[in-house]
mmCIF file of C-alpha atoms and ligand atoms in Angstrom:
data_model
loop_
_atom_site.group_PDB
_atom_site.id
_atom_site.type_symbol
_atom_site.label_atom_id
_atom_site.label_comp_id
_atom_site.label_asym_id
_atom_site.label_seq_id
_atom_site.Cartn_x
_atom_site.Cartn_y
_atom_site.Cartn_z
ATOM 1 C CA UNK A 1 25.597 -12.177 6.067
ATOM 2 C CA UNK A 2 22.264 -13.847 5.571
ATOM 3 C CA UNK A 3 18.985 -13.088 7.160
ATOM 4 C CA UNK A 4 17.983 -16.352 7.808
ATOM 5 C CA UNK A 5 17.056 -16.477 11.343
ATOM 6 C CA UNK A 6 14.591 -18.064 13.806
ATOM 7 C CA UNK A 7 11.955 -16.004 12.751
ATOM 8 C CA UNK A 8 12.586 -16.827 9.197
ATOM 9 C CA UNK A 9 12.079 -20.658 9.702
ATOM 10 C CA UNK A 10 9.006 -20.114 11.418
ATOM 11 C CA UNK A 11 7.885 -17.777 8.702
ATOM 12 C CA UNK A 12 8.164 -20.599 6.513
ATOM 13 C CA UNK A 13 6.775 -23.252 8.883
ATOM 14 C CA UNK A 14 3.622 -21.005 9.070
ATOM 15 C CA UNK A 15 3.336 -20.209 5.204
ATOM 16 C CA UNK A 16 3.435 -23.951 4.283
ATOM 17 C CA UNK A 17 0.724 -24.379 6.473
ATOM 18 C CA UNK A 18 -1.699 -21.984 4.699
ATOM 19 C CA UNK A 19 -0.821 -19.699 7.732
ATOM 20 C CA UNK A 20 -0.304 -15.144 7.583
ATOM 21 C CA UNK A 21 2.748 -13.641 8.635
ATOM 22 C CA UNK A 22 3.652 -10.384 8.667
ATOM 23 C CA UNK A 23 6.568 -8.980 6.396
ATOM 24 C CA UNK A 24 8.176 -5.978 5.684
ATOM 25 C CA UNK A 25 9.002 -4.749 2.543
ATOM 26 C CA UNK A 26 10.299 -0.967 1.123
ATOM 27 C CA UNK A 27 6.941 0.463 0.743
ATOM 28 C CA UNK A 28 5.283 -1.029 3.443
ATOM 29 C CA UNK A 29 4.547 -3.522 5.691
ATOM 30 C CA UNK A 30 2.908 -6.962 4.243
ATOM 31 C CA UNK A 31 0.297 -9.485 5.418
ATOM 32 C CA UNK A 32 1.620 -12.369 3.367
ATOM 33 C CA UNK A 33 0.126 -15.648 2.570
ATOM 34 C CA UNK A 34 0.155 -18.409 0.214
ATOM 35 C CA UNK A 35 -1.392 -17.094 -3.059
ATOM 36 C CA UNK A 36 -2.023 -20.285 -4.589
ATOM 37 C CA UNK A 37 -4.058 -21.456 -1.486
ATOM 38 C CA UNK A 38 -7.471 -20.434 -0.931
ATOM 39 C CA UNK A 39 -7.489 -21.602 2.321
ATOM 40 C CA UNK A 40 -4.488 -19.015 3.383
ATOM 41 C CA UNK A 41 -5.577 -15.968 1.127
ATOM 42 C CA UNK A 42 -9.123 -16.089 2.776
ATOM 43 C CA UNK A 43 -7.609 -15.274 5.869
ATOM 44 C CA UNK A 44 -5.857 -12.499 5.105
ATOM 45 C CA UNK A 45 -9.387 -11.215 4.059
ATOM 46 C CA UNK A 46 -10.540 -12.239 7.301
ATOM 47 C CA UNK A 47 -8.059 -10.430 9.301
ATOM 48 C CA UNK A 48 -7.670 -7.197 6.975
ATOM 49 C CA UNK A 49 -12.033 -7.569 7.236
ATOM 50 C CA UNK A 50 -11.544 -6.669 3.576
ATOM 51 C CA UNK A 51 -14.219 -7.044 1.121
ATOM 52 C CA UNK A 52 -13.621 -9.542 -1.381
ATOM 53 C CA UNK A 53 -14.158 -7.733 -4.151
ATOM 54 C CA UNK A 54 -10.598 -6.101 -3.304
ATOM 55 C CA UNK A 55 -8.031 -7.656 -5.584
ATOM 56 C CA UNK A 56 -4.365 -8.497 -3.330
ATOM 57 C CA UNK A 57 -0.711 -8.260 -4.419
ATOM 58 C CA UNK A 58 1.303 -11.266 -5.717
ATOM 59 C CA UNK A 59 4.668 -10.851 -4.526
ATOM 60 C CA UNK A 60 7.495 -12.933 -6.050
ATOM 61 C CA UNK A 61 11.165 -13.092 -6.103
ATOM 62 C CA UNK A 62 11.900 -12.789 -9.321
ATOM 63 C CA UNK A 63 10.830 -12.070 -13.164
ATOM 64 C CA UNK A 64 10.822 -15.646 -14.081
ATOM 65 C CA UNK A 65 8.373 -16.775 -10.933
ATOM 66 C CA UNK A 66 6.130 -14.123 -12.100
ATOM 67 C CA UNK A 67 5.894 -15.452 -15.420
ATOM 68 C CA UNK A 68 4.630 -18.481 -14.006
ATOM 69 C CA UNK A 69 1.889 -16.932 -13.280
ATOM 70 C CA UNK A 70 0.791 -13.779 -15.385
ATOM 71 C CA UNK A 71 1.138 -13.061 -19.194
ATOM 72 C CA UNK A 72 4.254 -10.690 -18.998
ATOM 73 C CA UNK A 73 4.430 -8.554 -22.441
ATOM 74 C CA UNK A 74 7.535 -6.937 -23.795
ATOM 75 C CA UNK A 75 6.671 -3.455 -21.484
ATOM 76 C CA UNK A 76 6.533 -5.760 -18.663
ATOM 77 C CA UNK A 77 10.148 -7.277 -19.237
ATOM 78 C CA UNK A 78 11.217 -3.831 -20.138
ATOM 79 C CA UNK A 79 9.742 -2.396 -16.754
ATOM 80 C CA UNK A 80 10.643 -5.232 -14.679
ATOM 81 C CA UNK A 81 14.394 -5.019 -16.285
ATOM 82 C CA UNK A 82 14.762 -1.603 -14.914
ATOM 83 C CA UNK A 83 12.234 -1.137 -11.544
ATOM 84 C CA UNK A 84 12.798 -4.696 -10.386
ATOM 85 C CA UNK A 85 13.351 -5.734 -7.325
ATOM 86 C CA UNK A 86 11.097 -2.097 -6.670
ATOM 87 C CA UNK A 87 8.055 -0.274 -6.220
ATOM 88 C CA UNK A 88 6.004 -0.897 -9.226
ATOM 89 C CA UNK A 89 3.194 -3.638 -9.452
ATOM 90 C CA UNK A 90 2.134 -4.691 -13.290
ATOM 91 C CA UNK A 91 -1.252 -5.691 -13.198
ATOM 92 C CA UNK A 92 -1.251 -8.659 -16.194
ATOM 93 C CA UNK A 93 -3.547 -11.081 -18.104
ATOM 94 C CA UNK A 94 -3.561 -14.327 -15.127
ATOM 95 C CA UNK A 95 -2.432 -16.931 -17.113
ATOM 96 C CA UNK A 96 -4.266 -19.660 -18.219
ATOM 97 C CA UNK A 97 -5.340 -22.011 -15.606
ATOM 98 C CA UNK A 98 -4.561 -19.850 -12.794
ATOM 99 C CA UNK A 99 -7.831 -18.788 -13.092
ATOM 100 C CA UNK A 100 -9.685 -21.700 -12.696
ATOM 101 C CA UNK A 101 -9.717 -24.105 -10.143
ATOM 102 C CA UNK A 102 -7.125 -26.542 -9.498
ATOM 103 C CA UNK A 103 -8.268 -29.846 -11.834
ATOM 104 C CA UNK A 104 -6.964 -31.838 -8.624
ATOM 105 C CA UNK A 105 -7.510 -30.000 -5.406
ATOM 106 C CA UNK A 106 -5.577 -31.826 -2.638
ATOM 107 C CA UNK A 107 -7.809 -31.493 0.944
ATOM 108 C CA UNK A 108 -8.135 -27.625 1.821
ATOM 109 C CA UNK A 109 -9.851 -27.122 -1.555
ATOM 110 C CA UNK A 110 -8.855 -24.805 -4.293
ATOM 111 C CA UNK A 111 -5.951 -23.420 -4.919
ATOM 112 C CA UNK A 112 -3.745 -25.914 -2.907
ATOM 113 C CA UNK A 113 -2.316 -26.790 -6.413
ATOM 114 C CA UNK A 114 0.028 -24.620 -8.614
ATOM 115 C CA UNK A 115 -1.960 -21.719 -9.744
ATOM 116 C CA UNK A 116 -2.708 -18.506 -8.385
ATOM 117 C CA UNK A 117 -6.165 -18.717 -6.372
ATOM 118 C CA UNK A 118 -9.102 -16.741 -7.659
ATOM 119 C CA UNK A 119 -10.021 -15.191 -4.682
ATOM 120 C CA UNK A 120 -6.666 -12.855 -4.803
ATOM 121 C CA UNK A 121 -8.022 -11.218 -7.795
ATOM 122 C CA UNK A 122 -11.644 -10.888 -6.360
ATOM 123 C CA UNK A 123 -12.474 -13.082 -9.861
ATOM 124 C CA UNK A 124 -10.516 -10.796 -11.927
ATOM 125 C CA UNK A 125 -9.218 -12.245 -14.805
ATOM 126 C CA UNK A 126 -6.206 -10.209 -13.927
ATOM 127 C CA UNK A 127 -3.252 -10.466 -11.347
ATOM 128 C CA UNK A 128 -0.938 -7.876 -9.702
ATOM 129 C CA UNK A 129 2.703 -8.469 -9.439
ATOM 130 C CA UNK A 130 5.663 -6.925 -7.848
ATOM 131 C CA UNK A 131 9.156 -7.896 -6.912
ATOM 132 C CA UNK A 132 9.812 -6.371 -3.709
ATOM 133 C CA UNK A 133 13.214 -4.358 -2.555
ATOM 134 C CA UNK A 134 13.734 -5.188 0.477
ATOM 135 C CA UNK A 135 16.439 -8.187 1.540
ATOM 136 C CA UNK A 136 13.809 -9.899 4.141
ATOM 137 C CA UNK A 137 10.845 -10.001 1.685
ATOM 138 C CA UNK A 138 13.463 -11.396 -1.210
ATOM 139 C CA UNK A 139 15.121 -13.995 1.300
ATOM 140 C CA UNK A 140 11.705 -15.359 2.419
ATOM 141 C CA UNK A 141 10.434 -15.272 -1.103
ATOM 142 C CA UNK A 142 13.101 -17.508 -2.463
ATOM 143 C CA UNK A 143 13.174 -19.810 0.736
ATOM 144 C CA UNK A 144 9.066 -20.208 0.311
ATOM 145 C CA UNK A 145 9.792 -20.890 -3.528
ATOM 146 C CA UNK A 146 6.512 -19.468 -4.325
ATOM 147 C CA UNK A 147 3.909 -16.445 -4.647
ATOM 148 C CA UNK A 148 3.072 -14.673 -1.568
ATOM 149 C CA UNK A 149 -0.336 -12.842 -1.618
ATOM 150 C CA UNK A 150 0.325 -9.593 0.957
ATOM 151 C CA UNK A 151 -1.507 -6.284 1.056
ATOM 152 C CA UNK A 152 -0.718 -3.512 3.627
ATOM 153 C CA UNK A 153 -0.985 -4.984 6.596
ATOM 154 C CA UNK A 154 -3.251 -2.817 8.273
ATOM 155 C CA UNK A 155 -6.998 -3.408 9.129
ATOM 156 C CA UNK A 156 -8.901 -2.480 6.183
ATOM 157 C CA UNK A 157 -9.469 1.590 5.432
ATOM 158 C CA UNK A 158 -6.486 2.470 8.216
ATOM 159 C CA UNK A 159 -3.314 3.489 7.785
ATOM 160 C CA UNK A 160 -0.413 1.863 6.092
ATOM 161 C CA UNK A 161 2.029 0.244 8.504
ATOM 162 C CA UNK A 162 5.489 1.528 8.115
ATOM 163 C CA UNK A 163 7.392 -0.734 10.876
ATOM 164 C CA UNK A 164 6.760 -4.146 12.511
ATOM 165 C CA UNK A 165 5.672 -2.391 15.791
ATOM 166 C CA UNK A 166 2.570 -1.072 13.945
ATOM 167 C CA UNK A 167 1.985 -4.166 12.215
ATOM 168 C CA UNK A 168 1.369 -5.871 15.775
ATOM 169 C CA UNK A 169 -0.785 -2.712 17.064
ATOM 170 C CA UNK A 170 -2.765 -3.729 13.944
ATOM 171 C CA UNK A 171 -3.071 -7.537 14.568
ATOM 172 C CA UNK A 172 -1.722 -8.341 17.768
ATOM 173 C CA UNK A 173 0.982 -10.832 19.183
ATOM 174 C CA UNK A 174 -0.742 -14.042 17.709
ATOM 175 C CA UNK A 175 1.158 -13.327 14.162
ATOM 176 C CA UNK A 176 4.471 -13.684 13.658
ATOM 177 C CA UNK A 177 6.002 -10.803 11.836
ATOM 178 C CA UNK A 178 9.076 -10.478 10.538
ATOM 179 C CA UNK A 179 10.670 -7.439 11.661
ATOM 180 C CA UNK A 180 12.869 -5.480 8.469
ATOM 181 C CA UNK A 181 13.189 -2.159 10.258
ATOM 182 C CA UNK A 182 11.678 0.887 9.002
ATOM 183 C CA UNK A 183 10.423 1.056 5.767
ATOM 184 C CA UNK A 184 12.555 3.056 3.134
ATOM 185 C CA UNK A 185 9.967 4.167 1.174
ATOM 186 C CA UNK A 186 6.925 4.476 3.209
ATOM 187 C CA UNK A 187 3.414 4.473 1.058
ATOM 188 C CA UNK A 188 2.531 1.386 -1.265
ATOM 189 C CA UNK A 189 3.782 0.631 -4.739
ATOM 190 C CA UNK A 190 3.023 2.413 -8.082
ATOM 191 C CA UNK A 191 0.347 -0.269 -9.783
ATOM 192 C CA UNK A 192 0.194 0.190 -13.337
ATOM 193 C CA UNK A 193 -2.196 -2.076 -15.318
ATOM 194 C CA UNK A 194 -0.722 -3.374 -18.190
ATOM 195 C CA UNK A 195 -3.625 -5.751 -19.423
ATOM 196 C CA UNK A 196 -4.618 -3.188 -21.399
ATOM 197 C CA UNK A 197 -3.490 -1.211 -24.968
ATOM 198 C CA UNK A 198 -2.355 1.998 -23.240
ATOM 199 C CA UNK A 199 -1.322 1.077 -19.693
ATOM 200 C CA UNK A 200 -2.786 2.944 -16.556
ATOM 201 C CA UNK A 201 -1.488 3.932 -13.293
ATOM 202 C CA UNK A 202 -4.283 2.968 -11.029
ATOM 203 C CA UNK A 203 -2.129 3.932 -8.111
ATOM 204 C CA UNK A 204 0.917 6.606 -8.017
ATOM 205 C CA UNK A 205 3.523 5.404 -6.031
ATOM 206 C CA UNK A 206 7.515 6.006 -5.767
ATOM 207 C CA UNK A 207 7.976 4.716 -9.395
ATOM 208 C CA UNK A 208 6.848 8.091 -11.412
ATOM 209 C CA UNK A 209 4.580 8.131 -14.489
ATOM 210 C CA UNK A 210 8.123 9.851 -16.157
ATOM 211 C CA UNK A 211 9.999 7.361 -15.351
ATOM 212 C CA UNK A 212 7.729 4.721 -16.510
ATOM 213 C CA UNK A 213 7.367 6.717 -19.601
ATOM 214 C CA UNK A 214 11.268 6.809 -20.123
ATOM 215 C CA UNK A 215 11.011 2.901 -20.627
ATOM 216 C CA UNK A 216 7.382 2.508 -22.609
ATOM 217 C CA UNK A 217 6.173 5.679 -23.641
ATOM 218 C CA UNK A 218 3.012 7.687 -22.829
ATOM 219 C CA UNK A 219 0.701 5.873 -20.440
ATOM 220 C CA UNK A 220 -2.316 7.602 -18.510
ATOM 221 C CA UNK A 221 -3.467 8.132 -15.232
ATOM 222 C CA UNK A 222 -6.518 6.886 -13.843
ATOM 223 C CA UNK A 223 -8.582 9.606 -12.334
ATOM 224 C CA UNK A 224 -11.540 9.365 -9.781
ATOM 225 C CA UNK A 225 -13.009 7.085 -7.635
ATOM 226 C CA UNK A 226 -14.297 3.757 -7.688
ATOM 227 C CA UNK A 227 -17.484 2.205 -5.468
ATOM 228 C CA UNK A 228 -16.454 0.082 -2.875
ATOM 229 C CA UNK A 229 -19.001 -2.226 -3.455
ATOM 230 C CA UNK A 230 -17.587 -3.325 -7.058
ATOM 231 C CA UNK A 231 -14.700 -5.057 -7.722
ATOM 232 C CA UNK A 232 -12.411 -1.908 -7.673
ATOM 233 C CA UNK A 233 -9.911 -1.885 -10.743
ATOM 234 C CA UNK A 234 -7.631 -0.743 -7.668
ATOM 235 C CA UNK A 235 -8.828 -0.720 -4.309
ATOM 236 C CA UNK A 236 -6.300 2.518 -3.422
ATOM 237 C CA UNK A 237 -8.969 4.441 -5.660
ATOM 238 C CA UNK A 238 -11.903 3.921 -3.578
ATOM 239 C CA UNK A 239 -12.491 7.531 -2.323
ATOM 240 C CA UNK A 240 -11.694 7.177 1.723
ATOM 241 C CA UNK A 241 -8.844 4.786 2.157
ATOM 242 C CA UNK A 242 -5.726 5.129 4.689
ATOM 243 C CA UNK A 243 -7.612 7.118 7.070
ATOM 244 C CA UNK A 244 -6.608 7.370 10.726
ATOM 245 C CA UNK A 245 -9.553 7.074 13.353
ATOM 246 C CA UNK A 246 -9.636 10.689 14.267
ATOM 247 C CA UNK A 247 -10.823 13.102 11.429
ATOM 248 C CA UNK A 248 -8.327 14.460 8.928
ATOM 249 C CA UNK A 249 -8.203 18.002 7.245
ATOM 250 C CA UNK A 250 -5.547 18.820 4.426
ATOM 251 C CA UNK A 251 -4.500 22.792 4.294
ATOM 252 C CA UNK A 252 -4.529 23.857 0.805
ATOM 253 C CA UNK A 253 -4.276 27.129 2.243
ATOM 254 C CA UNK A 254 -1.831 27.843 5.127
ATOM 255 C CA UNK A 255 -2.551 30.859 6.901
ATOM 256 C CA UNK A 256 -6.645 30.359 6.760
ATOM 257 C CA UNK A 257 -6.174 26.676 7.869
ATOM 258 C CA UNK A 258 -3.631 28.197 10.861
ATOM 259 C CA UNK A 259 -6.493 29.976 12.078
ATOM 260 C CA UNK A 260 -9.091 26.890 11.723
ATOM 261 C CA UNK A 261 -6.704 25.087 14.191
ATOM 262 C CA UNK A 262 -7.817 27.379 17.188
ATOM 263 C CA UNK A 263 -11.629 26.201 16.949
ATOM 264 C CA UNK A 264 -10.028 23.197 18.189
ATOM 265 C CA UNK A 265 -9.215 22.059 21.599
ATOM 266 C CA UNK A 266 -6.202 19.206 20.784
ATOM 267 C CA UNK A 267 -5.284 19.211 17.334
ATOM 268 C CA UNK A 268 -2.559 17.217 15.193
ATOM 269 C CA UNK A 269 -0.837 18.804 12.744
ATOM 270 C CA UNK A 270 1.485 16.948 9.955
ATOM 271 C CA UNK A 271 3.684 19.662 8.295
ATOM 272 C CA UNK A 272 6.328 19.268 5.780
ATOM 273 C CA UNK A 273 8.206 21.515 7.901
ATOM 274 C CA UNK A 274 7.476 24.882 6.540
ATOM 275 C CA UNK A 275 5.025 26.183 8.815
ATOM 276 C CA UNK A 276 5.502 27.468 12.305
ATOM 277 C CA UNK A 277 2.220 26.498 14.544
ATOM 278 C CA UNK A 278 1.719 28.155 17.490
ATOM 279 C CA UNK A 279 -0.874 25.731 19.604
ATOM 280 C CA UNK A 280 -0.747 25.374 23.168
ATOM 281 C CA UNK A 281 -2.393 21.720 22.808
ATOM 282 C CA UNK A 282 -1.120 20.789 18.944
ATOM 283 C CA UNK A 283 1.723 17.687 18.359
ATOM 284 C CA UNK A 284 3.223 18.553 15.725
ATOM 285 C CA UNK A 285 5.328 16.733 13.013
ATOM 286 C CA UNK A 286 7.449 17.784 10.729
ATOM 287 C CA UNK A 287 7.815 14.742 7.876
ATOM 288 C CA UNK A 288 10.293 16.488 5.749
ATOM 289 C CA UNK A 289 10.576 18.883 2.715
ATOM 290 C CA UNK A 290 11.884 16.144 -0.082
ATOM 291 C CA UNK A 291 9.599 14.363 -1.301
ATOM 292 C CA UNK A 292 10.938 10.657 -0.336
ATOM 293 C CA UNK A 293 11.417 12.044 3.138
ATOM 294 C CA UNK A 294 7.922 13.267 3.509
ATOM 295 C CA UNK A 295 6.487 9.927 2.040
ATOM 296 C CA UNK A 296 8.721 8.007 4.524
ATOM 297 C CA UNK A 297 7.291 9.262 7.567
ATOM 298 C CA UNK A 298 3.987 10.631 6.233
ATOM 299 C CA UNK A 299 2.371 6.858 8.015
ATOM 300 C CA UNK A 300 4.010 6.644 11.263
ATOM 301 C CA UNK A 301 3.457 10.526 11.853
ATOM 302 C CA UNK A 302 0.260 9.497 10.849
ATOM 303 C CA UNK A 303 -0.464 6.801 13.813
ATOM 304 C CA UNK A 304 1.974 9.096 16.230
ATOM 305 C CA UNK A 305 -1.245 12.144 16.093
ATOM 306 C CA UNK A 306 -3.939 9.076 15.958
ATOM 307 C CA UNK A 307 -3.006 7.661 18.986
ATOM 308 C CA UNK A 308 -2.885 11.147 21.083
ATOM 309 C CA UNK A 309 -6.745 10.797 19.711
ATOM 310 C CA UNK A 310 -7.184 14.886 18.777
ATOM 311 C CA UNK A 311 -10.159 16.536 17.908
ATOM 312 C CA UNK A 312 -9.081 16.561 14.423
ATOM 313 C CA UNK A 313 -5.653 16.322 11.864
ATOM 314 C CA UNK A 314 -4.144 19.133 9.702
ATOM 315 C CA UNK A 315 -2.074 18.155 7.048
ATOM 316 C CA UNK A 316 0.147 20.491 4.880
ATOM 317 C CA UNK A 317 -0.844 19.053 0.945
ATOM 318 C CA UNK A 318 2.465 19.161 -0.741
ATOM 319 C CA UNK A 319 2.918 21.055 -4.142
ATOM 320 C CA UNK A 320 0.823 19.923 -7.470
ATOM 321 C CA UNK A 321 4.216 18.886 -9.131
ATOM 322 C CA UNK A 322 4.757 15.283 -10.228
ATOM 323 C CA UNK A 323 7.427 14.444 -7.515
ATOM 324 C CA UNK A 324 5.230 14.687 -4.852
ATOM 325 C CA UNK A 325 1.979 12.964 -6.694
ATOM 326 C CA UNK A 326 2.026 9.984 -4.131
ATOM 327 C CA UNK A 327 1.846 11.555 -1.141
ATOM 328 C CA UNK A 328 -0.741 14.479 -2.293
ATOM 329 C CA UNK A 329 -2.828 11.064 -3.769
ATOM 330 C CA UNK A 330 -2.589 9.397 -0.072
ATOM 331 C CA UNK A 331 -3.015 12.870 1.817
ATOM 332 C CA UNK A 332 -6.390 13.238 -0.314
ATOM 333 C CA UNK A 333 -7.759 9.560 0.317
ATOM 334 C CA UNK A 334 -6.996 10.194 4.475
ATOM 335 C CA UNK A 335 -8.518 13.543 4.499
ATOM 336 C CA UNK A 336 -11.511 16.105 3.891
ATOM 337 C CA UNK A 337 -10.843 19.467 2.658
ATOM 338 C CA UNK A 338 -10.855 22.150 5.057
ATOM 339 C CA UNK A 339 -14.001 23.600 3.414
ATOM 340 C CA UNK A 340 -16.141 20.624 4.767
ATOM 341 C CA UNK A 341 -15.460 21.899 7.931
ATOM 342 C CA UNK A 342 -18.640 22.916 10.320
ATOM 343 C CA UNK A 343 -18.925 26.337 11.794
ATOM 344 C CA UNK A 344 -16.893 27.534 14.691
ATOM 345 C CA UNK A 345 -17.726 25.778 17.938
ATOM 346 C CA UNK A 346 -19.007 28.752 20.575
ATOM 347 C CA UNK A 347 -18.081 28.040 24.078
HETATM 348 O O1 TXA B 401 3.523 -1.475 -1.739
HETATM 349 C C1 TXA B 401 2.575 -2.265 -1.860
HETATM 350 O O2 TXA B 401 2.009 -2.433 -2.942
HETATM 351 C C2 TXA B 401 2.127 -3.019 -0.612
HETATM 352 C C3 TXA B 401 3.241 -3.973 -0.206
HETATM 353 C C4 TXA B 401 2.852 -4.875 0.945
HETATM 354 O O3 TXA B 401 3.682 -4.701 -1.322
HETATM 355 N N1 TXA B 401 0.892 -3.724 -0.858
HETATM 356 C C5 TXA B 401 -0.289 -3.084 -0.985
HETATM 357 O O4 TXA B 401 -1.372 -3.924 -1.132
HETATM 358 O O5 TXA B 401 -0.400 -1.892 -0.975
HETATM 359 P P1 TXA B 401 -2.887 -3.454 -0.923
HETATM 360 O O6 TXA B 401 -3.698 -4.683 -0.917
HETATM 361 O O7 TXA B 401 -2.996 -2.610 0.266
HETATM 362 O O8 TXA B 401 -3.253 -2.685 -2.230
HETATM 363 C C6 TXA B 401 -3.689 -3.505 -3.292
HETATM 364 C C7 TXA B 401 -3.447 -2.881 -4.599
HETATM 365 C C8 TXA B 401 -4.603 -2.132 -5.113
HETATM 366 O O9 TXA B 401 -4.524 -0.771 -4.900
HETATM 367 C C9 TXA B 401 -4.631 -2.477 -6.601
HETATM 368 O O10 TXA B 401 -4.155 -1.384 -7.327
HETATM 369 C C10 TXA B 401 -3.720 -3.582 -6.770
HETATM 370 O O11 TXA B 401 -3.286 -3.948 -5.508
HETATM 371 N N2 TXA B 401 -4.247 -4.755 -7.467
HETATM 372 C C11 TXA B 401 -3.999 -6.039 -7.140
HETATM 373 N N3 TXA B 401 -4.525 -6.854 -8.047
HETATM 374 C C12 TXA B 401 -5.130 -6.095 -8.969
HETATM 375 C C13 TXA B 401 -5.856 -6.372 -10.167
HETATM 376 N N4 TXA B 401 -6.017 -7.607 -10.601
HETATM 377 N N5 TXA B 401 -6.358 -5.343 -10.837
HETATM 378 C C14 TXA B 401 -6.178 -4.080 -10.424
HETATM 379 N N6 TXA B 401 -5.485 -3.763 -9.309
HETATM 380 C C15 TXA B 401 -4.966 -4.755 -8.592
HETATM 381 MG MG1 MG B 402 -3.647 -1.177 1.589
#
């Protein structure tokens, strides 16, 4: 049965007219645009109030769209051949052209032509590409024959958006968003840059560094931080990203954290179900003890706490094993450690 729906039209309607619309894909929610139109991708920027220098995802529907637009290499075929339609964005060489202004720009200005518009790269010379896995996101991507532009659609620095409900907390009911249901995965894609000799995962993300290594061989990880006010190699690395409003502790430590949570008056706590809190005025969730469980509902626990605005968050970090590198890399970016924490309020 197709998706095509209502919704899906209008989608369309709103895209061709350098318009955003919300869309779901397996990792999470996207605020999609355009990519080759400047007019459309500096809105996104607008609404996200994004800095420019933050480079955006090109989604497209398939291997040979992408090509159209980045210099794909033999690892990229390889990787695309076996995580595609998936989790995994290849940062590329943009290809020629797409990196300049349109020769002809039709009214609206550059990028209303063919090639990839500069400001989704932040002037990069660079582009990010992934083929989502989600049926919505593919059936909109081949009806809009073209490259959709679409980070998280949250507002800049807050949580990740997980359903369409939180997409229109984030933004309102002004745009139209495309609702996919939950999404399967639950924190953004694995990027690995491939412009370079030994590629780099600038962001860990469902597709592990072993399983990219079973198809190209060693690649490294990119450790640190970036400055937000540079044109971030990956804007996921700047040090405070997905944070909810209210302030967010991780608990390295269980049973000293346990008794940190009774200096507060309402706390949050986001377990992965192994600890037993005892709080008259905690809300507690319990995400899961698998590691695509946990990541699934790490977000929407996330906004569930956020909303009951607490004093402050506890989250239980996960194990230092590869499987759960994703979620430990989100947990760090939302939270301080425990150690920053003042004295003990005396009332
Ligand atoms: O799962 C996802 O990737 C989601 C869904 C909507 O596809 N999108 C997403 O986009 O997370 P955003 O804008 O929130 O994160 C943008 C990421 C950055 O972390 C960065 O790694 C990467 O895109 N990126 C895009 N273009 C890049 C470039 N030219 N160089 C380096 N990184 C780039
Ligand atoms: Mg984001």
């Amino acid at each position: 049965m197709s998706i095509v729906n209502d919704n899906l039209s209008r989608a369309l309607a709103i895209l061709h007219a350098s318009g955003v619309v919300g869309m779901p894909t397996e990792t999470v929610y996207g605020l999609a645009a355009d990519a080759r139109s400047t007019e459309a991708v500096a809105k996104i920027f607008a609404l996200k109030g994004r800095p420019s220098t933050n480079p955006l995802i090109v989604h497209v529907a398939s291997v040979e769209i992408g090509e159209r637009y980045a210099m794909f290499d033999d690892r990229t075929r390889k990787l695309f051949e076996r995580f595609a339609p998936g989790a995994l964005t290849i940062v590329l060489p943009k290809r020629d052209g797409s990196a300049s202004p349109h020769p002809n720009p039709l009214p609206g200005g550059e990028g209303t032509g063919n090639a990839i518009s500069s400001l989704v790269s932040a002037g990069l010379n660079t582009v990010g590409i992934r083929i989502p896995n989600h049926p919505v996101a593919l059936e909109l991507l081949r009806a809009f024959d073209g490259p959709l532009a679409a980070p998280s659609a949250n507002k800049s620095n807050h949580v990740s958006p997980t359903t369409a409900q939180h997409v229109r907390d984030e933004f309102g009911p002004e745009l139209l968003v495309l609702d996919g249901g939950p999404c399967r995965v639950g924190i953004e894609s694995t990027v690995l840059d491939c412009s370079r000799e030994v590629p780099v995962i600038l962001r860990p993300g469902d597709v592990t560094r072993a399983q990219i290594e079973s198809v190209i061989g060693t690649v490294k990880t990119f450790e640190g931080h970036v400055d937000s006010s540079s044109a971030a190699m990956s804007p996921g690395q700047q040090r405070v990203h997905y944070a909810p409003r209210a302030k967010a502790f991780r608990m390295d430590t269980v049973p000293a954290s346990l008794d940190l949570l009774n200096r507060h008056s309402r706390v949050g706590v986001i377990t992965l179900g192994a600890i037993d809190v005892a709080h008259s005025h905690c809300q507690v969730e319990s995400i899961g003890t698998s590691p695509d469980e946990a990541a699934s509902r790490f977000y929407a626990a996330l906004r569930e706490i956020d909303v009951m605005s607490p004093d402050a968050i506890f989250i239980e970090m996960p194990p230092d094993r590869p499987e759960w590198a994703a979620l430990r890399d989100r947990i760090l970016r939302a939270t301080q450690s425990v150690e920053t924490m003042g004295p003990p309020r005396t009332t």
